Amino acid sequence: MNFLLAFLPILVVLILMLILHWSSPKAGLAGWIAGIAVALLAFGLNWPVFWVSEGKAILLTLNVVLVLWPGIFIYYLVDQMGGIRAIAARLDSMVHDKGWLLILQAWMLSTILESLAGFGLPIAMVSPLLIAMGVEPVLAVAATALGHTWAGSTGGMAISLRILSEITHYSPEALFPDSAILLGISIVLTGLAVAFMLGQKKQWWRVLITGTVTAVVHYFVGVWGMIPISALIASVSGFLVGSTLSKNDGSVKAEQINKVSLRAGLVGYGTLVSVMLVVSLVPSVNKFLSSFIWTIAFPQVSTNAGVLTPAENGNLLHLFTHPGSLILLTLALIIPIFKFVSSFPDPDLGKTLRSTIHSALPASLGSLFMISLSTIMEHAGMTQVLAQGLSNFAGVLFPIFSPLVGMLGSFATGSNVNSNVLFGTLQKTVAILVGASPLVMMGAQTTGGSLGSMIAPAKLAVGVSTTPELKNREGEVLRKTLPVSLIIALLIGIAAWLMSY
């Protein structure tokens, strides 16, 4: 009975989003209210536990918002100047085998865009390119939905991995290696899936070479301290390596690309990468900036049912090495360049801000309510009850199903961030109960959450928005991506099981 009650708030979120098609903020708010009610009536929630859990939730949400808003702002700023499309066109001009170009667009180009922005935009921007090259619309959207998913954990300045770190109290550096191994497997598997879906089976050897190089680059860039840009550098490297494997008989001309737009894109994201490299790799700079931290101390609290949460600090915010701070620094450097260098068109900062608010505000509210629900459940002992029930049911085989749990979270909420918030602590607790490696289980969780992007209705809805032929036809895309996502998730689960013990 307690297991069903503990699961009820999550079930509320799932039903509202999957069946009633509520937005993430509305469903998150309803789930949060349901969580408070269940915790109050059945798990002994009291005022001290409530305010401590919600105080920690606000700090965790701040961690997300500080990346989300500047990250979306820089994307819209560069995109307004044509920089995103110019970068994409320049990359496309390097690949001359049409079949291989289709794969690289759906797989690596979409991943580059996921690393820069996310929120369904990779599907919305890349699938029209495939359609223009003769790919049937449903296949174009499905292939792009498949291809970009592996970057859901470490793309977008690694927000998903960072929030998983804060929820589970493992550092990003501790979480990354095992996660990167599982994500590396998914890189290759999604590439093969894209090739088969686009009818390009003969390209399998190129996929294996490109995918392996991308996975290796992704792993070592993150291990060397640049986790926030590991997916970006890896996907660009993958595209560059893939372009060397193509035949030199194409018709796309580099001189057709708007050079001003291309320079704007390179200035914007080139500056961001440079700032990241300096802060991450120059020891003296990193040590100095890392010394500026801020947090809030929370007291020990206990529910009326006796669930104790020891005194601890909330989310530790590194003021000047936080990815959001580095994006803000980048904006401070590039906005004057765009405004006062005559070779660039004068950007409309008001328009950029309005676009940012339109995209970031719902995501921020959704994150706040989802994180608040997660912290309520953890502090009230509901997460422990769920974990105990799952461990009793699956036992040592649970790692096989761990990616499916992460995928379920993304499917329901449309976000790997929210999936990690909902299920991160749960997966950690189950791992401890069944004797599996918690770090591997965290990797399986966030990898499954990434894969969930290819079946998340919210992501697919954004993805088909630029394809008029597919209006209200997300279900057809889902029927293409769902079987593939389940197969890949089970393969990742088997790998996680082998790594866990």
Short mmCIF file of C-alpha atoms in Angstrom, two decimals:
data_model
loop_
_atom_site.label_atom_id
_atom_site.label_comp_id
_atom_site.label_asym_id
_atom_site.label_seq_id
_atom_site.Cartn_x
_atom_site.Cartn_y
_atom_site.Cartn_z
CA MET A 1 0.00 0.00 0.00
CA ASN A 2 2.79 2.43 0.92
CA PHE A 3 4.49 1.70 -2.42
CA LEU A 4 1.36 2.69 -4.36
CA LEU A 5 0.91 5.84 -2.28
CA ALA A 6 4.56 6.81 -2.80
CA PHE A 7 4.18 6.31 -6.55
CA LEU A 8 0.92 8.30 -6.75
CA PRO A 9 2.47 11.79 -7.33
CA ILE A 10 4.62 10.45 -10.17
CA LEU A 11 1.57 8.69 -11.60
CA VAL A 12 -0.31 12.00 -11.51
CA VAL A 13 2.44 13.64 -13.58
CA LEU A 14 2.50 10.76 -16.06
CA ILE A 15 -1.28 10.69 -16.55
CA LEU A 16 -1.59 14.45 -16.92
CA MET A 17 1.20 14.67 -19.50
CA LEU A 18 0.64 11.45 -21.44
CA ILE A 19 -3.15 11.20 -21.49
CA LEU A 20 -4.42 14.72 -20.86
CA HIS A 21 -1.49 16.43 -22.65
CA TRP A 22 -0.84 18.96 -19.90
CA SER A 23 2.29 21.06 -20.11
CA SER A 24 5.28 20.35 -17.87
CA PRO A 25 4.65 23.37 -15.56
CA LYS A 26 0.95 22.48 -15.05
CA ALA A 27 1.57 18.76 -14.57
CA GLY A 28 4.54 19.49 -12.34
CA LEU A 29 2.45 21.77 -10.14
CA ALA A 30 -0.27 19.12 -9.85
CA GLY A 31 2.31 16.45 -9.05
CA TRP A 32 3.89 18.69 -6.42
CA ILE A 33 0.53 19.29 -4.75
CA ALA A 34 -0.21 15.56 -4.86
CA GLY A 35 3.21 14.84 -3.37
CA ILE A 36 2.58 17.25 -0.48
CA ALA A 37 -0.82 15.70 0.16
CA VAL A 38 0.47 12.12 0.18
CA ALA A 39 3.51 13.01 2.28
CA LEU A 40 1.31 14.88 4.76
CA LEU A 41 -1.39 12.20 5.10
CA ALA A 42 0.67 9.00 4.85
CA PHE A 43 4.35 9.75 5.51
CA GLY A 44 4.36 12.19 8.42
CA LEU A 45 5.35 15.38 6.60
CA ASN A 46 5.63 18.37 8.93
CA TRP A 47 6.55 22.03 8.53
CA PRO A 48 10.31 21.73 9.28
CA VAL A 49 10.71 18.91 6.72
CA PHE A 50 8.63 20.83 4.18
CA TRP A 51 10.58 24.08 4.30
CA VAL A 52 13.97 22.34 4.31
CA SER A 53 13.04 20.22 1.29
CA GLU A 54 11.64 23.20 -0.60
CA GLY A 55 14.59 25.41 0.29
CA LYS A 56 16.91 22.82 -1.22
CA ALA A 57 14.62 22.57 -4.25
CA ILE A 58 14.88 26.31 -4.87
CA LEU A 59 18.67 26.15 -4.76
CA LEU A 60 18.68 23.20 -7.16
CA THR A 61 16.36 25.04 -9.52
CA LEU A 62 18.64 28.06 -9.39
CA ASN A 63 21.44 25.80 -10.59
CA VAL A 64 19.38 24.88 -13.66
CA VAL A 65 18.06 28.38 -14.37
CA LEU A 66 21.55 29.90 -14.30
CA VAL A 67 22.47 27.73 -17.28
CA LEU A 68 19.10 27.63 -19.00
CA TRP A 69 18.45 31.35 -19.50
CA PRO A 70 21.93 32.46 -20.68
CA GLY A 71 22.23 29.32 -22.83
CA ILE A 72 18.96 30.00 -24.65
CA PHE A 73 19.78 33.70 -24.95
CA ILE A 74 23.11 33.09 -26.70
CA TYR A 75 21.41 30.59 -29.01
CA TYR A 76 18.72 33.06 -30.10
CA LEU A 77 21.26 35.87 -30.39
CA VAL A 78 23.46 33.91 -32.77
CA ASP A 79 20.49 32.40 -34.59
CA GLN A 80 18.99 35.87 -35.18
CA MET A 81 22.14 36.71 -37.15
CA GLY A 82 21.90 33.49 -39.17
CA GLY A 83 24.88 31.99 -37.38
CA ILE A 84 23.36 28.62 -36.51
CA ARG A 85 22.17 27.92 -40.04
CA ALA A 86 25.45 29.15 -41.52
CA ILE A 87 27.45 26.77 -39.33
CA ALA A 88 25.13 23.93 -40.36
CA ALA A 89 25.47 24.84 -44.05
CA ARG A 90 29.26 25.05 -43.77
CA LEU A 91 29.42 21.60 -42.25
CA ASP A 92 27.09 20.23 -44.92
CA SER A 93 29.32 21.65 -47.65
CA MET A 94 32.12 19.40 -46.43
CA VAL A 95 30.18 16.17 -47.12
CA HIS A 96 29.57 15.13 -50.72
CA ASP A 97 28.06 11.64 -50.54
CA LYS A 98 24.31 12.21 -50.36
CA GLY A 99 23.45 9.06 -48.39
CA TRP A 100 26.21 9.69 -45.89
CA LEU A 101 25.24 13.38 -45.67
CA LEU A 102 21.70 12.37 -44.70
CA ILE A 103 23.07 10.30 -41.82
CA LEU A 104 25.47 12.98 -40.62
CA GLN A 105 22.73 15.60 -40.69
CA ALA A 106 20.27 13.48 -38.72
CA TRP A 107 22.96 12.16 -36.37
CA MET A 108 25.83 14.60 -35.86
CA LEU A 109 24.42 17.92 -37.06
CA SER A 110 21.34 17.47 -34.89
CA THR A 111 23.65 16.64 -31.97
CA ILE A 112 25.61 19.84 -32.47
CA LEU A 113 22.32 21.75 -32.26
CA GLU A 114 21.29 19.73 -29.19
CA SER A 115 24.59 20.71 -27.57
CA LEU A 116 23.88 24.37 -28.30
CA ALA A 117 20.17 24.62 -27.53
CA GLY A 118 18.04 21.47 -27.25
CA PHE A 119 14.30 21.73 -26.41
CA GLY A 120 13.28 19.97 -29.65
CA LEU A 121 15.00 22.53 -31.86
CA PRO A 122 17.41 19.99 -33.41
CA ILE A 123 14.46 18.09 -34.87
CA ALA A 124 12.74 21.28 -35.97
CA MET A 125 15.84 22.57 -37.77
CA VAL A 126 17.37 19.42 -39.27
CA SER A 127 14.35 17.43 -40.46
CA PRO A 128 13.43 20.07 -43.11
CA LEU A 129 16.95 19.66 -44.51
CA LEU A 130 16.36 15.93 -44.94
CA ILE A 131 12.95 16.51 -46.50
CA ALA A 132 14.51 18.95 -48.98
CA MET A 133 16.89 16.16 -50.01
CA GLY A 134 14.01 13.79 -50.75
CA VAL A 135 13.46 11.97 -47.45
CA GLU A 136 9.84 11.15 -46.63
CA PRO A 137 8.67 13.57 -43.86
CA VAL A 138 7.85 10.99 -41.18
CA LEU A 139 11.20 9.27 -41.70
CA ALA A 140 13.02 12.61 -41.69
CA VAL A 141 11.60 13.62 -38.31
CA ALA A 142 12.00 10.12 -36.86
CA ALA A 143 15.63 9.82 -37.98
CA THR A 144 16.50 13.22 -36.52
CA ALA A 145 14.67 12.40 -33.29
CA LEU A 146 16.81 9.26 -33.07
CA GLY A 147 20.08 10.86 -34.00
CA HIS A 148 20.34 13.70 -31.51
CA THR A 149 19.35 11.82 -28.37
CA TRP A 150 22.76 10.74 -27.10
CA ALA A 151 23.69 14.36 -26.33
CA GLY A 152 20.76 14.84 -23.98
CA SER A 153 22.96 14.34 -20.91
CA THR A 154 26.06 16.38 -21.69
CA GLY A 155 24.68 18.78 -24.30
CA GLY A 156 23.29 22.16 -23.35
CA MET A 157 26.18 22.78 -20.96
CA ALA A 158 25.49 19.38 -19.33
CA ILE A 159 22.47 20.66 -17.39
CA SER A 160 21.03 17.14 -17.11
CA LEU A 161 24.20 15.65 -15.67
CA ARG A 162 24.69 18.62 -13.36
CA ILE A 163 21.19 18.32 -11.90
CA LEU A 164 21.67 14.56 -11.49
CA SER A 165 24.84 15.40 -9.58
CA GLU A 166 23.02 17.77 -7.26
CA ILE A 167 20.08 15.42 -6.70
CA THR A 168 22.27 12.38 -5.87
CA HIS A 169 25.18 14.21 -4.18
CA TYR A 170 27.80 12.79 -6.53
CA SER A 171 30.09 15.25 -8.28
CA PRO A 172 29.79 15.59 -12.07
CA GLU A 173 33.39 14.38 -12.29
CA ALA A 174 32.45 11.17 -10.45
CA LEU A 175 29.32 10.60 -12.55
CA PHE A 176 30.84 11.31 -15.94
CA PRO A 177 33.12 8.29 -16.72
CA ASP A 178 30.48 5.55 -16.38
CA SER A 179 27.86 7.76 -17.98
CA ALA A 180 30.21 8.50 -20.89
CA ILE A 181 30.81 4.79 -21.50
CA LEU A 182 27.08 4.08 -21.73
CA LEU A 183 26.49 7.22 -23.77
CA GLY A 184 29.34 6.11 -26.06
CA ILE A 185 27.49 2.88 -26.74
CA SER A 186 24.34 4.85 -27.48
CA ILE A 187 26.28 7.08 -29.92
CA VAL A 188 27.10 4.07 -32.08
CA LEU A 189 23.68 2.44 -31.70
CA THR A 190 21.75 5.60 -32.59
CA GLY A 191 23.99 6.11 -35.62
CA LEU A 192 23.29 2.59 -36.84
CA ALA A 193 19.56 3.09 -36.21
CA VAL A 194 19.56 6.31 -38.25
CA ALA A 195 21.39 4.58 -41.12
CA PHE A 196 18.86 1.73 -41.20
CA MET A 197 15.88 4.07 -40.91
CA LEU A 198 17.11 6.17 -43.85
CA GLY A 199 17.77 3.07 -45.96
CA GLN A 200 21.54 3.58 -45.85
CA LYS A 201 22.62 0.20 -44.43
CA LYS A 202 25.74 0.19 -46.60
CA GLN A 203 27.07 3.10 -44.57
CA TRP A 204 27.45 0.93 -41.44
CA TRP A 205 31.25 0.99 -41.52
CA ARG A 206 31.32 4.78 -41.65
CA VAL A 207 28.91 4.88 -38.72
CA LEU A 208 31.15 2.58 -36.67
CA ILE A 209 34.27 4.66 -37.37
CA THR A 210 32.57 8.01 -36.79
CA GLY A 211 30.67 6.82 -33.74
CA THR A 212 33.75 5.31 -32.12
CA VAL A 213 35.80 8.48 -32.63
CA THR A 214 32.94 10.61 -31.29
CA ALA A 215 32.57 8.41 -28.21
CA VAL A 216 36.30 8.49 -27.47
CA VAL A 217 36.50 12.28 -27.88
CA HIS A 218 33.42 12.71 -25.71
CA TYR A 219 34.92 10.57 -22.95
CA PHE A 220 38.34 12.20 -22.83
CA VAL A 221 37.10 15.80 -23.19
CA GLY A 222 34.88 15.22 -20.15
CA VAL A 223 37.54 13.38 -18.15
CA TRP A 224 39.95 16.24 -18.85
CA GLY A 225 37.58 18.63 -17.09
CA MET A 226 35.39 20.06 -19.84
CA ILE A 227 32.15 18.20 -19.19
CA PRO A 228 29.87 21.16 -20.14
CA ILE A 229 31.20 21.24 -23.71
CA SER A 230 32.09 17.55 -24.10
CA ALA A 231 29.07 16.77 -26.31
CA LEU A 232 29.65 19.87 -28.44
CA ILE A 233 33.32 19.12 -29.08
CA ALA A 234 32.58 15.42 -29.63
CA SER A 235 29.77 16.03 -32.12
CA VAL A 236 31.80 18.58 -34.09
CA SER A 237 34.70 16.13 -34.12
CA GLY A 238 32.35 13.39 -35.28
CA PHE A 239 31.06 15.52 -38.13
CA LEU A 240 34.60 16.47 -39.18
CA VAL A 241 35.77 12.86 -39.09
CA GLY A 242 32.65 11.74 -40.94
CA SER A 243 33.20 14.33 -43.64
CA THR A 244 36.61 12.84 -44.43
CA LEU A 245 34.93 9.52 -45.20
CA SER A 246 32.72 10.92 -47.99
CA LYS A 247 33.25 10.93 -51.73
CA ASN A 248 34.31 14.18 -53.36
CA ASP A 249 31.54 14.40 -55.92
CA GLY A 250 28.94 16.69 -54.35
CA SER A 251 27.36 19.91 -55.50
CA VAL A 252 27.07 21.88 -52.25
CA LYS A 253 29.32 24.93 -52.57
CA ALA A 254 30.93 26.57 -49.56
CA GLU A 255 30.94 29.93 -51.36
CA GLN A 256 27.11 29.95 -51.29
CA ILE A 257 27.16 30.34 -47.50
CA ASN A 258 26.60 33.78 -46.00
CA LYS A 259 30.06 34.60 -44.68
CA VAL A 260 28.85 37.30 -42.26
CA SER A 261 26.41 34.87 -40.67
CA LEU A 262 29.10 32.21 -40.49
CA ARG A 263 31.48 34.63 -38.75
CA ALA A 264 28.72 35.54 -36.28
CA GLY A 265 28.22 31.88 -35.43
CA LEU A 266 31.93 31.27 -35.03
CA VAL A 267 32.41 34.39 -32.91
CA GLY A 268 29.49 33.43 -30.65
CA TYR A 269 30.25 29.81 -29.99
CA GLY A 270 33.97 30.05 -30.64
CA THR A 271 34.22 32.57 -27.81
CA LEU A 272 32.17 30.31 -25.54
CA VAL A 273 34.42 27.32 -26.22
CA SER A 274 37.53 29.47 -25.70
CA VAL A 275 36.25 30.74 -22.34
CA MET A 276 35.48 27.17 -21.29
CA LEU A 277 38.91 25.97 -22.31
CA VAL A 278 40.71 28.71 -20.39
CA VAL A 279 38.69 28.24 -17.21
CA SER A 280 38.86 24.43 -17.35
CA LEU A 281 42.47 23.87 -18.45
CA VAL A 282 44.49 26.73 -16.96
CA PRO A 283 45.10 25.51 -13.37
CA SER A 284 45.77 28.92 -11.81
CA VAL A 285 42.60 30.42 -13.33
CA ASN A 286 40.47 27.44 -12.38
CA LYS A 287 41.80 27.34 -8.82
CA PHE A 288 41.20 31.05 -8.27
CA LEU A 289 37.69 31.14 -9.74
CA SER A 290 36.65 27.89 -8.02
CA SER A 291 37.32 29.45 -4.63
CA PHE A 292 34.22 31.64 -4.90
CA ILE A 293 31.34 29.50 -3.65
CA TRP A 294 27.96 30.07 -2.04
CA THR A 295 25.46 27.83 -0.31
CA ILE A 296 22.93 27.72 2.54
CA ALA A 297 23.16 25.43 5.56
CA PHE A 298 20.02 23.48 6.43
CA PRO A 299 19.29 21.95 9.84
CA GLN A 300 18.55 18.34 10.66
CA VAL A 301 14.85 17.50 10.35
CA SER A 302 12.67 14.46 10.94
CA THR A 303 9.17 13.52 9.79
CA ASN A 304 6.49 12.50 12.27
CA ALA A 305 7.08 8.94 11.03
CA GLY A 306 10.74 9.12 12.04
CA VAL A 307 12.48 9.61 8.67
CA LEU A 308 15.60 11.61 9.50
CA THR A 309 17.43 14.00 7.17
CA PRO A 310 20.77 15.09 8.67
CA ALA A 311 21.96 18.68 8.71
CA GLU A 312 23.71 19.56 5.45
CA ASN A 313 24.43 22.34 3.02
CA GLY A 314 22.18 22.93 0.06
CA ASN A 315 23.40 23.05 -3.53
CA LEU A 316 26.97 24.36 -3.65
CA LEU A 317 27.10 27.12 -6.27
CA HIS A 318 30.49 27.88 -7.81
CA LEU A 319 29.87 31.52 -8.65
CA PHE A 320 32.50 32.01 -11.37
CA THR A 321 33.04 28.50 -12.77
CA HIS A 322 29.35 27.64 -13.11
CA PRO A 323 28.52 27.11 -16.81
CA GLY A 324 25.90 29.84 -16.63
CA SER A 325 28.49 32.32 -15.38
CA LEU A 326 30.77 31.41 -18.28
CA ILE A 327 27.96 31.95 -20.79
CA LEU A 328 27.26 35.35 -19.22
CA LEU A 329 30.95 36.22 -19.58
CA THR A 330 30.80 35.13 -23.21
CA LEU A 331 27.77 37.35 -23.79
CA ALA A 332 29.58 40.28 -22.21
CA LEU A 333 32.40 39.75 -24.72
CA ILE A 334 30.41 39.13 -27.91
CA ILE A 335 27.48 41.55 -27.60
CA PRO A 336 29.76 44.63 -27.97
CA ILE A 337 31.37 42.96 -30.99
CA PHE A 338 28.00 42.37 -32.65
CA LYS A 339 26.75 45.85 -31.72
CA PHE A 340 29.75 47.95 -32.71
CA VAL A 341 31.65 46.04 -35.42
CA SER A 342 30.17 47.31 -38.66
CA SER A 343 30.60 44.04 -40.54
CA PHE A 344 27.91 42.44 -38.36
CA PRO A 345 24.21 43.34 -38.55
CA ASP A 346 23.03 45.10 -35.40
CA PRO A 347 21.24 42.42 -33.32
CA ASP A 348 17.82 43.11 -31.82
CA LEU A 349 18.50 42.33 -28.16
CA GLY A 350 14.87 42.98 -27.23
CA LYS A 351 13.71 40.33 -29.67
CA THR A 352 16.34 37.93 -28.36
CA LEU A 353 15.18 38.51 -24.80
CA ARG A 354 11.53 37.98 -25.72
CA SER A 355 12.38 34.70 -27.46
CA THR A 356 14.41 33.63 -24.44
CA ILE A 357 11.56 34.36 -22.03
CA HIS A 358 9.11 32.49 -24.25
CA SER A 359 11.31 29.36 -24.23
CA ALA A 360 12.94 29.51 -20.81
CA LEU A 361 10.07 30.53 -18.53
CA PRO A 362 7.93 27.37 -19.00
CA ALA A 363 11.02 25.17 -18.72
CA SER A 364 12.06 26.96 -15.52
CA LEU A 365 8.64 26.58 -13.90
CA GLY A 366 8.47 22.93 -14.94
CA SER A 367 11.90 22.31 -13.43
CA LEU A 368 10.95 24.08 -10.19
CA PHE A 369 7.84 21.97 -9.60
CA MET A 370 9.50 18.70 -10.64
CA ILE A 371 12.51 19.35 -8.41
CA SER A 372 10.22 20.36 -5.53
CA LEU A 373 8.30 17.10 -5.92
CA SER A 374 11.55 15.12 -5.91
CA THR A 375 12.87 16.75 -2.74
CA ILE A 376 9.53 16.34 -0.94
CA MET A 377 9.52 12.62 -1.80
CA GLU A 378 13.13 12.17 -0.70
CA HIS A 379 12.76 13.98 2.63
CA ALA A 380 9.45 12.28 3.43
CA GLY A 381 10.89 8.80 2.81
CA MET A 382 8.72 8.12 -0.24
CA THR A 383 11.70 7.58 -2.53
CA GLN A 384 13.08 4.96 -0.14
CA VAL A 385 9.75 3.11 -0.16
CA LEU A 386 9.71 3.07 -3.98
CA ALA A 387 13.31 1.91 -4.13
CA GLN A 388 12.69 -0.91 -1.68
CA GLY A 389 9.72 -2.12 -3.70
CA LEU A 390 11.63 -2.05 -6.99
CA SER A 391 14.66 -3.79 -5.51
CA ASN A 392 12.44 -6.55 -4.11
CA PHE A 393 10.80 -6.99 -7.52
CA ALA A 394 13.83 -6.92 -9.86
CA GLY A 395 16.74 -7.78 -7.55
CA VAL A 396 20.15 -7.97 -9.16
CA LEU A 397 18.59 -7.68 -12.63
CA PHE A 398 17.40 -4.13 -11.99
CA PRO A 399 20.29 -2.48 -13.90
CA ILE A 400 18.87 -3.99 -17.10
CA PHE A 401 15.68 -2.00 -16.59
CA SER A 402 17.36 1.13 -15.26
CA PRO A 403 17.56 2.92 -18.67
CA LEU A 404 13.85 2.22 -19.19
CA VAL A 405 13.09 4.09 -15.98
CA GLY A 406 15.08 7.08 -17.25
CA MET A 407 13.32 6.84 -20.60
CA LEU A 408 9.92 6.78 -18.91
CA GLY A 409 10.79 10.03 -17.12
CA SER A 410 11.73 11.79 -20.35
CA PHE A 411 8.75 10.36 -22.18
CA ALA A 412 6.43 11.82 -19.57
CA THR A 413 8.09 15.17 -18.93
CA GLY A 414 9.82 15.86 -22.25
CA SER A 415 13.08 16.52 -20.42
CA ASN A 416 16.08 14.47 -19.34
CA VAL A 417 16.59 17.08 -16.61
CA ASN A 418 13.16 16.31 -15.15
CA SER A 419 13.68 12.57 -15.59
CA ASN A 420 16.90 12.77 -13.59
CA VAL A 421 15.13 14.83 -10.94
CA LEU A 422 12.22 12.38 -10.65
CA PHE A 423 14.22 9.17 -10.71
CA GLY A 424 17.87 9.98 -9.92
CA THR A 425 17.64 9.47 -6.17
CA LEU A 426 15.40 6.45 -6.70
CA GLN A 427 17.95 4.77 -8.97
CA LYS A 428 20.78 5.51 -6.54
CA THR A 429 18.84 3.99 -3.64
CA VAL A 430 17.87 0.88 -5.61
CA ALA A 431 21.50 0.42 -6.67
CA ILE A 432 22.62 0.42 -3.05
CA LEU A 433 19.87 -2.02 -2.06
CA VAL A 434 20.69 -4.55 -4.82
CA GLY A 435 24.47 -4.15 -4.47
CA ALA A 436 25.02 -2.53 -7.89
CA SER A 437 27.36 0.37 -8.59
CA PRO A 438 25.40 3.61 -7.97
CA LEU A 439 27.61 5.47 -10.46
CA VAL A 440 26.79 2.98 -13.21
CA MET A 441 23.10 3.19 -12.37
CA MET A 442 23.28 6.98 -12.57
CA GLY A 443 24.85 6.57 -16.00
CA ALA A 444 22.05 4.21 -17.04
CA GLN A 445 19.45 6.66 -15.73
CA THR A 446 20.74 9.67 -17.63
CA THR A 447 21.46 7.64 -20.78
CA GLY A 448 17.90 6.29 -20.72
CA GLY A 449 16.65 9.81 -20.10
CA SER A 450 18.54 10.98 -23.17
CA LEU A 451 17.09 8.21 -25.29
CA GLY A 452 13.63 9.21 -24.09
CA SER A 453 13.91 12.37 -26.18
CA MET A 454 13.15 10.36 -29.31
CA ILE A 455 9.73 9.35 -27.95
CA ALA A 456 8.81 12.34 -25.78
CA PRO A 457 5.58 13.88 -27.13
CA ALA A 458 6.68 17.36 -26.05
CA LYS A 459 9.92 17.09 -28.05
CA LEU A 460 8.21 15.58 -31.08
CA ALA A 461 5.59 18.34 -31.05
CA VAL A 462 8.34 20.97 -31.32
CA GLY A 463 10.13 18.86 -33.89
CA VAL A 464 7.22 18.64 -36.32
CA SER A 465 6.43 22.36 -35.95
CA THR A 466 8.56 23.23 -38.98
CA THR A 467 7.12 20.44 -41.12
CA PRO A 468 3.58 21.38 -42.25
CA GLU A 469 3.00 17.93 -43.73
CA LEU A 470 3.21 16.43 -40.24
CA LYS A 471 0.77 18.68 -38.38
CA ASN A 472 -0.92 16.57 -35.67
CA ARG A 473 0.95 13.48 -36.88
CA GLU A 474 3.41 13.04 -34.02
CA GLY A 475 1.91 9.60 -33.42
CA GLU A 476 3.25 8.37 -36.76
CA VAL A 477 6.75 9.50 -35.80
CA LEU A 478 6.39 7.85 -32.39
CA ARG A 479 5.50 4.53 -34.01
CA LYS A 480 8.83 4.70 -35.86
CA THR A 481 10.98 5.68 -32.90
CA LEU A 482 9.40 3.70 -30.05
CA PRO A 483 10.56 0.17 -31.05
CA VAL A 484 14.07 1.45 -31.74
CA SER A 485 14.24 3.28 -28.41
CA LEU A 486 13.22 0.16 -26.49
CA ILE A 487 15.82 -2.01 -28.23
CA ILE A 488 18.62 0.50 -27.62
CA ALA A 489 17.55 1.00 -23.99
CA LEU A 490 17.62 -2.75 -23.31
CA LEU A 491 21.08 -3.05 -24.88
CA ILE A 492 22.28 -0.17 -22.71
CA GLY A 493 20.67 -1.91 -19.72
CA ILE A 494 22.58 -5.13 -20.42
CA ALA A 495 25.81 -3.14 -20.61
CA ALA A 496 24.95 -1.41 -17.32
CA TRP A 497 24.24 -4.79 -15.70
CA LEU A 498 27.65 -6.11 -16.82
CA MET A 499 29.35 -2.97 -15.47
CA SER A 500 27.43 -2.87 -12.17
CA TYR A 501 28.80 -5.86 -10.31
#
